Amino acid sequence: MRLMSEEQTMIRDMAAGFLDEKAPVDALRKQRDSGGGYDRALMGEMADMGWFGMLLDEESGGVDMGAEAAGLVAEEMGRRLSASPFLSSGVMSAVVLRATGGADWAAKLASGEAVVAMAIDERVKHRPDAIATTAEKSGNGFVLNGAKRFVSDGAGADRVIVTAMTEDGLGLFLVDPGLEGVQSRALKTVDSRDAADLRFDNVQLDGAALLAMGDAAQEALDGALRVGRAVASAEMVGVSKEMAERTNAYLKERKQFGIALSNFQALQHRAADLYTQIQTTDAAVAAALRAIDEGSDDAELLSRVAKAKAGKTASLAVREALQMHGGIGMTDALDIGLFMKKARACAEYLGDGECHGDWLLRQRGL
Amino acid sequence: MTDLQEFRAETRAWLEENCPKEMRQPMSEADVCWGGRNWVFQSKAQEQWLERMAARGWTVPTWPEAYGGAGLSGDEDRVLKEEMARISARPPLQSFGIWMLGPALLEFGSEEQKRHYLPQIARGEVRWCQGYSEPGAGSDLASLQTKGVDCGEYFEVSGQKIWTSYADKADWIFCLVRTEPEAAKHKGISFLLFDMTSPGVSTSPIQLISGSSPFCETFFDSVKVPKDQIVGERGTGWTIAKYLLTHEREMIGATDSALFGSDDLVEVARDALGVDDQGRLDDPILRGRIADFLIDEIAFDAELARAKSWIRAGKQLGAESATLKYTGTELNKRRQELIMAAGGLAALEWDFADAAGDEKASLWLRSKGNSIEGGTSEVMLSILSKAALELG
Ligand SMILES: Cc1cc2nc3c(=O)[nH]c(=O)nc-3n(C[C@H](O)[C@H](O)[C@H](O)COP(=O)(O)OP(=O)(O)OC[C@H]3O[C@@H](n4cnc5c(N)ncnc54)[C@H](O)[C@@H]3O)c2cc1C
């Protein structure tokens, strides 16, 4: 599937209009001051617009619009730091559930009735293949043991998709965090979003909890990571563009030495360099999203390149924004700090430049 | 079958039949066919390949047939390029005429000029050079002083150009000349075309740090240029010059060194440094720099592909050509630095007096000019900060 440019504009405008009203940066600030996380009622409204079903088919209550559409929404979210479990539940878990036939929970997350998080990481750096968590067969079901860290939107999740090793290789399990033996510790994070550490001590799972095993599980997980990376990258493009635009506006407005800062070439050139970086990143992210929708062989490579590049660019954008605003950039009252925190978290989550650069070089025999 | 599929099938068959074996190999700078009156073909195959492609209009596939092209659509042009790449077919002809003058003539030339000059470019009969820069006018190009005095039937051109690439090999020059000394800086320039064998033209090669001497000082001493060899109106040369520069910048930005058979960074690194027992390059810090570079390079490839699709859809890139120029040339400099670092001591073996042009050191040194020629990186950033960001 490929969106026409009018469709793209429509999705973008709709998202921008809605988020301007309901989830601007101030909403995140308020959420932070009242403990962080996201507003569940607002999530319901997003779901009503179809956002949580963009990657699901119609039988599961989805609208099946593809990764490109999700990327457009994510970019607008990035511009406003809109908080919701869109990426974890609406994108990544949706992709897993679609691939593994988890239609009932897919429908619940698409409607906004439920939040389904992904529990992948066990270390401080993203290594989705480093899994110490185990699921041992027991009767019809499994016994789950292990720990997952930094589960995004894990604290408020109704279900968590857990990666665990079984006798037959990788397994994906849909786990109710209310089960006996599950310990969930909500985390306060730099970006004020929902996150949790989860522990599993002899958690008894029934057979229905198993979503997929072996190659099928690996494929479903890879698919979710691929789309997740590309959509997270789009969110970072939103962060980068917003920071660059606000900075350019500030350069025109702020006067020193009797003239606007925008007259100083040292600043013009930094702003222009940032602009070129954002242009390149935007193209790379768009290529990744499209490759995913087209099922192209390059999708894996492009989604990793997009993630690495978008992380670097977002980091540059927030750093340049802060420096070029001077002292006021350091104040919490101005939003730059909030964007900086988001950029840091987003660059780390699902793998940074080193993670994907390492993959790339391995691919090329280095 | 769609028209495009049909075109692909025909193209593939024709290329199979007509592209000589010797022309299906990676090329170095020394293998480029530039054409021109004095061109000596390096092989029978090179000559045949140019003749056959030119006869089909495929040296300039998107130009109208009346001007020596094949009138291909953007999509057909892409298919042709893909099919050529599939068999590693070399470009049959490269030239400033194709990259720079042609697009400017198509936009600003008179019908007569198009019919006269463009087919000669397409067939590789006339080789052009670019007379823009002067000793006193580099980044501030519009301050150029070479003058063209109105003498009725002709302009009499006097002055000096510098850094004129291949001026000693070119047949004709497209040249910026001040014909309206009273007018404001940007309004007094005309875009003239003239023969480099005209009385009063002389050139003197300048050697580069990379060993070769591709560019020259070019002197004009009362050169008579007939009035019908002006493109556009008198005093509008700056507009034409800028339009041409956007094409030049696109081309420079899009040219990676692969065009000239530069070594693949990954291969150089693997061969020179080897891998550890985990299969990783045996130099973790350089490995990190290479990874960082490759991420940027692949991202830039996506940007180039996007720009090309815009061009195919009929969009003028305008200031965006500055983004491509800046990003592409800065990347190429990084690539060549990394190839030298990966090559280590072995990459130092190089003879200034006998440099072929495709050695690591030659390419490394030559790449430094990428962010100067066609407008410097600083000038690109200034253009973008004004045109795209409206700063200043
Ligand atoms: C390999 C090569 C091939 C070339 N081929 C041709 C050719 O075929 N025909 C032709 O006409 N020319 C050619 N040139 C010339 C090229 O276009 C000029 O060198 C270029 O425009 C810069 O001019 P300059 O050398 O006078 O440097 P200058 O303009 O003197 O610049 C010196 C330094 O100052 C910086 N600078 C200048 N102005 C500003 C400013 N306003 N703000 C900030 N920084 C500034 C520049 O970026 C540069 O770093 C070629 C150059 C090279 C290197």
PDB file of C-alpha atoms in Angstrom, chain A residues 150-320:
ATOM      1  CA  PHE A 150      12.317  -0.236  31.119  1.00  0.00           C
ATOM      2  CA  VAL A 151       9.097  -1.641  29.700  1.00  0.00           C
ATOM      3  CA  SER A 152       7.629   1.326  27.902  1.00  0.00           C
ATOM      4  CA  ASP A 153       4.035   1.946  29.045  1.00  0.00           C
ATOM      5  CA  GLY A 154       4.439  -1.144  31.218  1.00  0.00           C
ATOM      6  CA  ALA A 155       3.064   0.378  34.420  1.00  0.00           C
ATOM      7  CA  GLY A 156      -0.403   1.044  33.078  1.00  0.00           C
ATOM      8  CA  ALA A 157      -0.568  -1.917  30.680  1.00  0.00           C
ATOM      9  CA  ASP A 158      -3.407  -4.430  30.713  1.00  0.00           C
ATOM     10  CA  ARG A 159      -1.291  -7.038  29.011  1.00  0.00           C
ATOM     11  CA  VAL A 160       2.405  -7.312  28.277  1.00  0.00           C
ATOM     12  CA  ILE A 161       3.971  -9.194  25.381  1.00  0.00           C
ATOM     13  CA  VAL A 162       7.028 -10.873  26.894  1.00  0.00           C
ATOM     14  CA  THR A 163       9.953 -12.386  25.016  1.00  0.00           C
ATOM     15  CA  ALA A 164      11.235 -15.536  26.727  1.00  0.00           C
ATOM     16  CA  MET A 165      13.360 -18.539  25.808  1.00  0.00           C
ATOM     17  CA  THR A 166      11.604 -21.898  25.610  1.00  0.00           C
ATOM     18  CA  GLU A 167      12.834 -25.390  24.773  1.00  0.00           C
ATOM     19  CA  ASP A 168      11.867 -24.616  21.199  1.00  0.00           C
ATOM     20  CA  GLY A 169      13.578 -21.269  20.929  1.00  0.00           C
ATOM     21  CA  LEU A 170      12.109 -17.823  21.274  1.00  0.00           C
ATOM     22  CA  GLY A 171       8.586 -17.581  22.621  1.00  0.00           C
ATOM     23  CA  LEU A 172       6.220 -14.613  22.693  1.00  0.00           C
ATOM     24  CA  PHE A 173       3.762 -14.622  25.581  1.00  0.00           C
ATOM     25  CA  LEU A 174       0.819 -12.406  26.309  1.00  0.00           C
ATOM     26  CA  VAL A 175       1.029 -11.897  30.067  1.00  0.00           C
ATOM     27  CA  ASP A 176      -1.489 -10.414  32.464  1.00  0.00           C
ATOM     28  CA  PRO A 177       0.558  -8.260  34.858  1.00  0.00           C
ATOM     29  CA  GLY A 178      -2.037  -8.976  37.548  1.00  0.00           C
ATOM     30  CA  LEU A 179      -1.048 -12.652  37.717  1.00  0.00           C
ATOM     31  CA  GLU A 180       0.533 -14.049  40.824  1.00  0.00           C
ATOM     32  CA  GLY A 181       4.318 -13.832  40.697  1.00  0.00           C
ATOM     33  CA  VAL A 182       4.443 -10.720  38.525  1.00  0.00           C
ATOM     34  CA  GLN A 183       6.054  -7.752  40.219  1.00  0.00           C
ATOM     35  CA  SER A 184       5.756  -4.429  38.492  1.00  0.00           C
ATOM     36  CA  ARG A 185       7.715  -1.407  39.618  1.00  0.00           C
ATOM     37  CA  ALA A 186       6.717   1.866  37.995  1.00  0.00           C
ATOM     38  CA  LEU A 187       9.710   4.005  37.044  1.00  0.00           C
ATOM     39  CA  LYS A 188      10.103   7.768  36.984  1.00  0.00           C
ATOM     40  CA  THR A 189      11.962   8.553  33.803  1.00  0.00           C
ATOM     41  CA  VAL A 190      13.640  11.610  32.358  1.00  0.00           C
ATOM     42  CA  ASP A 191      10.922  11.985  29.710  1.00  0.00           C
ATOM     43  CA  SER A 192       8.068  11.666  32.263  1.00  0.00           C
ATOM     44  CA  ARG A 193       6.470   8.827  30.371  1.00  0.00           C
ATOM     45  CA  ASP A 194       5.080   5.528  31.636  1.00  0.00           C
ATOM     46  CA  ALA A 195       7.730   2.858  32.158  1.00  0.00           C
ATOM     47  CA  ALA A 196       8.161  -0.124  34.464  1.00  0.00           C
ATOM     48  CA  ASP A 197      10.559  -2.847  35.508  1.00  0.00           C
ATOM     49  CA  LEU A 198       8.838  -6.234  35.570  1.00  0.00           C
ATOM     50  CA  ARG A 199       9.859  -9.374  37.448  1.00  0.00           C
ATOM     51  CA  PHE A 200       8.417 -12.802  36.848  1.00  0.00           C
ATOM     52  CA  ASP A 201       8.779 -15.399  39.631  1.00  0.00           C
ATOM     53  CA  ASN A 202       7.315 -18.746  38.701  1.00  0.00           C
ATOM     54  CA  VAL A 203       4.408 -17.133  36.933  1.00  0.00           C
ATOM     55  CA  GLN A 204       1.938 -19.786  35.764  1.00  0.00           C
ATOM     56  CA  LEU A 205       0.767 -19.109  32.234  1.00  0.00           C
ATOM     57  CA  ASP A 206      -1.963 -21.096  30.538  1.00  0.00           C
ATOM     58  CA  GLY A 207      -1.458 -22.400  27.025  1.00  0.00           C
ATOM     59  CA  ALA A 208      -3.442 -19.541  25.492  1.00  0.00           C
ATOM     60  CA  ALA A 209      -0.790 -17.075  26.664  1.00  0.00           C
ATOM     61  CA  LEU A 210       1.600 -18.385  24.026  1.00  0.00           C
ATOM     62  CA  LEU A 211       1.383 -16.176  20.933  1.00  0.00           C
ATOM     63  CA  ALA A 212       4.146 -17.775  18.895  1.00  0.00           C
ATOM     64  CA  MET A 213       7.233 -19.882  19.215  1.00  0.00           C
ATOM     65  CA  GLY A 214      10.430 -20.444  17.254  1.00  0.00           C
ATOM     66  CA  ASP A 215      10.732 -18.890  13.817  1.00  0.00           C
ATOM     67  CA  ALA A 216       7.207 -17.533  13.888  1.00  0.00           C
ATOM     68  CA  ALA A 217       7.959 -15.735  17.140  1.00  0.00           C
ATOM     69  CA  GLN A 218      11.212 -14.353  15.780  1.00  0.00           C
ATOM     70  CA  GLU A 219       9.503 -13.124  12.663  1.00  0.00           C
ATOM     71  CA  ALA A 220       6.724 -11.430  14.604  1.00  0.00           C
ATOM     72  CA  LEU A 221       9.212  -9.791  16.957  1.00  0.00           C
ATOM     73  CA  ASP A 222      11.465  -8.643  14.124  1.00  0.00           C
ATOM     74  CA  GLY A 223       8.453  -7.200  12.358  1.00  0.00           C
ATOM     75  CA  ALA A 224       7.381  -5.251  15.435  1.00  0.00           C
ATOM     76  CA  LEU A 225      10.889  -3.933  16.045  1.00  0.00           C
ATOM     77  CA  ARG A 226      11.207  -2.914  12.409  1.00  0.00           C
ATOM     78  CA  VAL A 227       7.992  -0.920  12.388  1.00  0.00           C
ATOM     79  CA  GLY A 228       8.638   0.361  15.905  1.00  0.00           C
ATOM     80  CA  ARG A 229      12.025   1.743  14.908  1.00  0.00           C
ATOM     81  CA  ALA A 230      10.673   3.511  11.836  1.00  0.00           C
ATOM     82  CA  VAL A 231       7.730   5.043  13.686  1.00  0.00           C
ATOM     83  CA  ALA A 232       9.929   6.103  16.613  1.00  0.00           C
ATOM     84  CA  SER A 233      12.221   7.707  14.044  1.00  0.00           C
ATOM     85  CA  ALA A 234       9.306   9.669  12.634  1.00  0.00           C
ATOM     86  CA  GLU A 235       8.540  10.876  16.134  1.00  0.00           C
ATOM     87  CA  MET A 236      12.147  12.080  16.424  1.00  0.00           C
ATOM     88  CA  VAL A 237      11.851  13.870  13.094  1.00  0.00           C
ATOM     89  CA  GLY A 238       8.923  15.724  14.647  1.00  0.00           C
ATOM     90  CA  VAL A 239      11.040  16.638  17.654  1.00  0.00           C
ATOM     91  CA  SER A 240      13.867  17.811  15.384  1.00  0.00           C
ATOM     92  CA  LYS A 241      11.694  19.925  13.095  1.00  0.00           C
ATOM     93  CA  GLU A 242       9.911  21.565  15.991  1.00  0.00           C
ATOM     94  CA  MET A 243      13.171  22.450  17.691  1.00  0.00           C
ATOM     95  CA  ALA A 244      14.726  23.798  14.496  1.00  0.00           C
ATOM     96  CA  GLU A 245      11.680  25.906  13.654  1.00  0.00           C
ATOM     97  CA  ARG A 246      11.369  27.344  17.131  1.00  0.00           C
ATOM     98  CA  THR A 247      15.060  28.163  17.137  1.00  0.00           C
ATOM     99  CA  ASN A 248      14.930  29.904  13.769  1.00  0.00           C
ATOM    100  CA  ALA A 249      11.971  31.955  14.948  1.00  0.00           C
ATOM    101  CA  TYR A 250      13.860  32.903  18.076  1.00  0.00           C
ATOM    102  CA  LEU A 251      16.929  33.958  16.085  1.00  0.00           C
ATOM    103  CA  LYS A 252      14.760  36.383  14.132  1.00  0.00           C
ATOM    104  CA  GLU A 253      13.127  37.789  17.228  1.00  0.00           C
ATOM    105  CA  ARG A 254      15.945  38.099  19.760  1.00  0.00           C
ATOM    106  CA  LYS A 255      18.185  41.171  19.420  1.00  0.00           C
ATOM    107  CA  GLN A 256      21.747  41.580  20.658  1.00  0.00           C
ATOM    108  CA  PHE A 257      24.341  44.147  19.630  1.00  0.00           C
ATOM    109  CA  GLY A 258      21.427  46.127  18.258  1.00  0.00           C
ATOM    110  CA  ILE A 259      20.383  43.556  15.608  1.00  0.00           C
ATOM    111  CA  ALA A 260      18.500  40.285  15.421  1.00  0.00           C
ATOM    112  CA  LEU A 261      20.592  37.197  16.157  1.00  0.00           C
ATOM    113  CA  SER A 262      19.620  35.886  12.709  1.00  0.00           C
ATOM    114  CA  ASN A 263      22.127  38.344  11.225  1.00  0.00           C
ATOM    115  CA  PHE A 264      25.078  36.505  12.720  1.00  0.00           C
ATOM    116  CA  GLN A 265      26.587  34.168  10.210  1.00  0.00           C
ATOM    117  CA  ALA A 266      27.988  31.824  12.833  1.00  0.00           C
ATOM    118  CA  LEU A 267      24.400  31.120  13.870  1.00  0.00           C
ATOM    119  CA  GLN A 268      22.987  31.112  10.331  1.00  0.00           C
ATOM    120  CA  HIS A 269      25.392  28.388   9.325  1.00  0.00           C
ATOM    121  CA  ARG A 270      24.628  26.238  12.326  1.00  0.00           C
ATOM    122  CA  ALA A 271      20.929  26.600  11.654  1.00  0.00           C
ATOM    123  CA  ALA A 272      21.445  25.725   7.985  1.00  0.00           C
ATOM    124  CA  ASP A 273      23.586  22.712   8.812  1.00  0.00           C
ATOM    125  CA  LEU A 274      20.877  21.463  11.150  1.00  0.00           C
ATOM    126  CA  TYR A 275      18.358  22.004   8.375  1.00  0.00           C
ATOM    127  CA  THR A 276      20.339  19.794   5.994  1.00  0.00           C
ATOM    128  CA  GLN A 277      20.637  17.088   8.639  1.00  0.00           C
ATOM    129  CA  ILE A 278      16.892  17.149   9.166  1.00  0.00           C
ATOM    130  CA  GLN A 279      16.258  16.973   5.414  1.00  0.00           C
ATOM    131  CA  THR A 280      18.445  13.894   5.109  1.00  0.00           C
ATOM    132  CA  THR A 281      16.847  12.284   8.133  1.00  0.00           C
ATOM    133  CA  ASP A 282      13.351  13.010   6.899  1.00  0.00           C
ATOM    134  CA  ALA A 283      14.149  11.296   3.605  1.00  0.00           C
ATOM    135  CA  ALA A 284      15.690   8.279   5.332  1.00  0.00           C
ATOM    136  CA  VAL A 285      12.708   7.858   7.644  1.00  0.00           C
ATOM    137  CA  ALA A 286      10.219   8.216   4.796  1.00  0.00           C
ATOM    138  CA  ALA A 287      12.163   5.590   2.834  1.00  0.00           C
ATOM    139  CA  ALA A 288      12.078   3.196   5.799  1.00  0.00           C
ATOM    140  CA  LEU A 289       8.341   3.579   6.357  1.00  0.00           C
ATOM    141  CA  ARG A 290       7.631   3.085   2.673  1.00  0.00           C
ATOM    142  CA  ALA A 291       9.904   0.053   2.441  1.00  0.00           C
ATOM    143  CA  ILE A 292       7.977  -1.515   5.312  1.00  0.00           C
ATOM    144  CA  ASP A 293       4.626  -0.934   3.639  1.00  0.00           C
ATOM    145  CA  GLU A 294       5.951  -2.281   0.355  1.00  0.00           C
ATOM    146  CA  GLY A 295       7.423  -5.325   2.051  1.00  0.00           C
ATOM    147  CA  SER A 296      10.764  -4.518   0.471  1.00  0.00           C
ATOM    148  CA  ASP A 297      13.947  -6.415   1.328  1.00  0.00           C
ATOM    149  CA  ASP A 298      15.551  -3.141   2.356  1.00  0.00           C
ATOM    150  CA  ALA A 299      13.048  -2.516   5.132  1.00  0.00           C
ATOM    151  CA  GLU A 300      15.211  -4.003   7.879  1.00  0.00           C
ATOM    152  CA  LEU A 301      18.307  -2.049   6.851  1.00  0.00           C
ATOM    153  CA  LEU A 302      16.418   1.193   6.276  1.00  0.00           C
ATOM    154  CA  SER A 303      14.536   1.056   9.555  1.00  0.00           C
ATOM    155  CA  ARG A 304      17.820   0.622  11.427  1.00  0.00           C
ATOM    156  CA  VAL A 305      19.524   3.394   9.491  1.00  0.00           C
ATOM    157  CA  ALA A 306      16.505   5.633  10.083  1.00  0.00           C
ATOM    158  CA  LYS A 307      16.579   4.955  13.807  1.00  0.00           C
ATOM    159  CA  ALA A 308      20.289   5.622  14.115  1.00  0.00           C
ATOM    160  CA  LYS A 309      20.180   8.738  11.962  1.00  0.00           C
ATOM    161  CA  ALA A 310      17.036  10.157  13.559  1.00  0.00           C
ATOM    162  CA  GLY A 311      18.567   9.711  17.007  1.00  0.00           C
ATOM    163  CA  LYS A 312      21.695  11.593  16.000  1.00  0.00           C
ATOM    164  CA  THR A 313      19.736  14.372  14.355  1.00  0.00           C
ATOM    165  CA  ALA A 314      17.268  14.815  17.205  1.00  0.00           C
ATOM    166  CA  SER A 315      20.172  15.017  19.614  1.00  0.00           C
ATOM    167  CA  LEU A 316      21.823  17.680  17.468  1.00  0.00           C
ATOM    168  CA  ALA A 317      18.555  19.593  17.116  1.00  0.00           C
ATOM    169  CA  VAL A 318      17.864  19.845  20.844  1.00  0.00           C
ATOM    170  CA  ARG A 319      21.467  20.710  21.674  1.00  0.00           C
ATOM    171  CA  GLU A 320      21.614  23.427  19.038  1.00  0.00           C
TER     172      GLU A 320
END
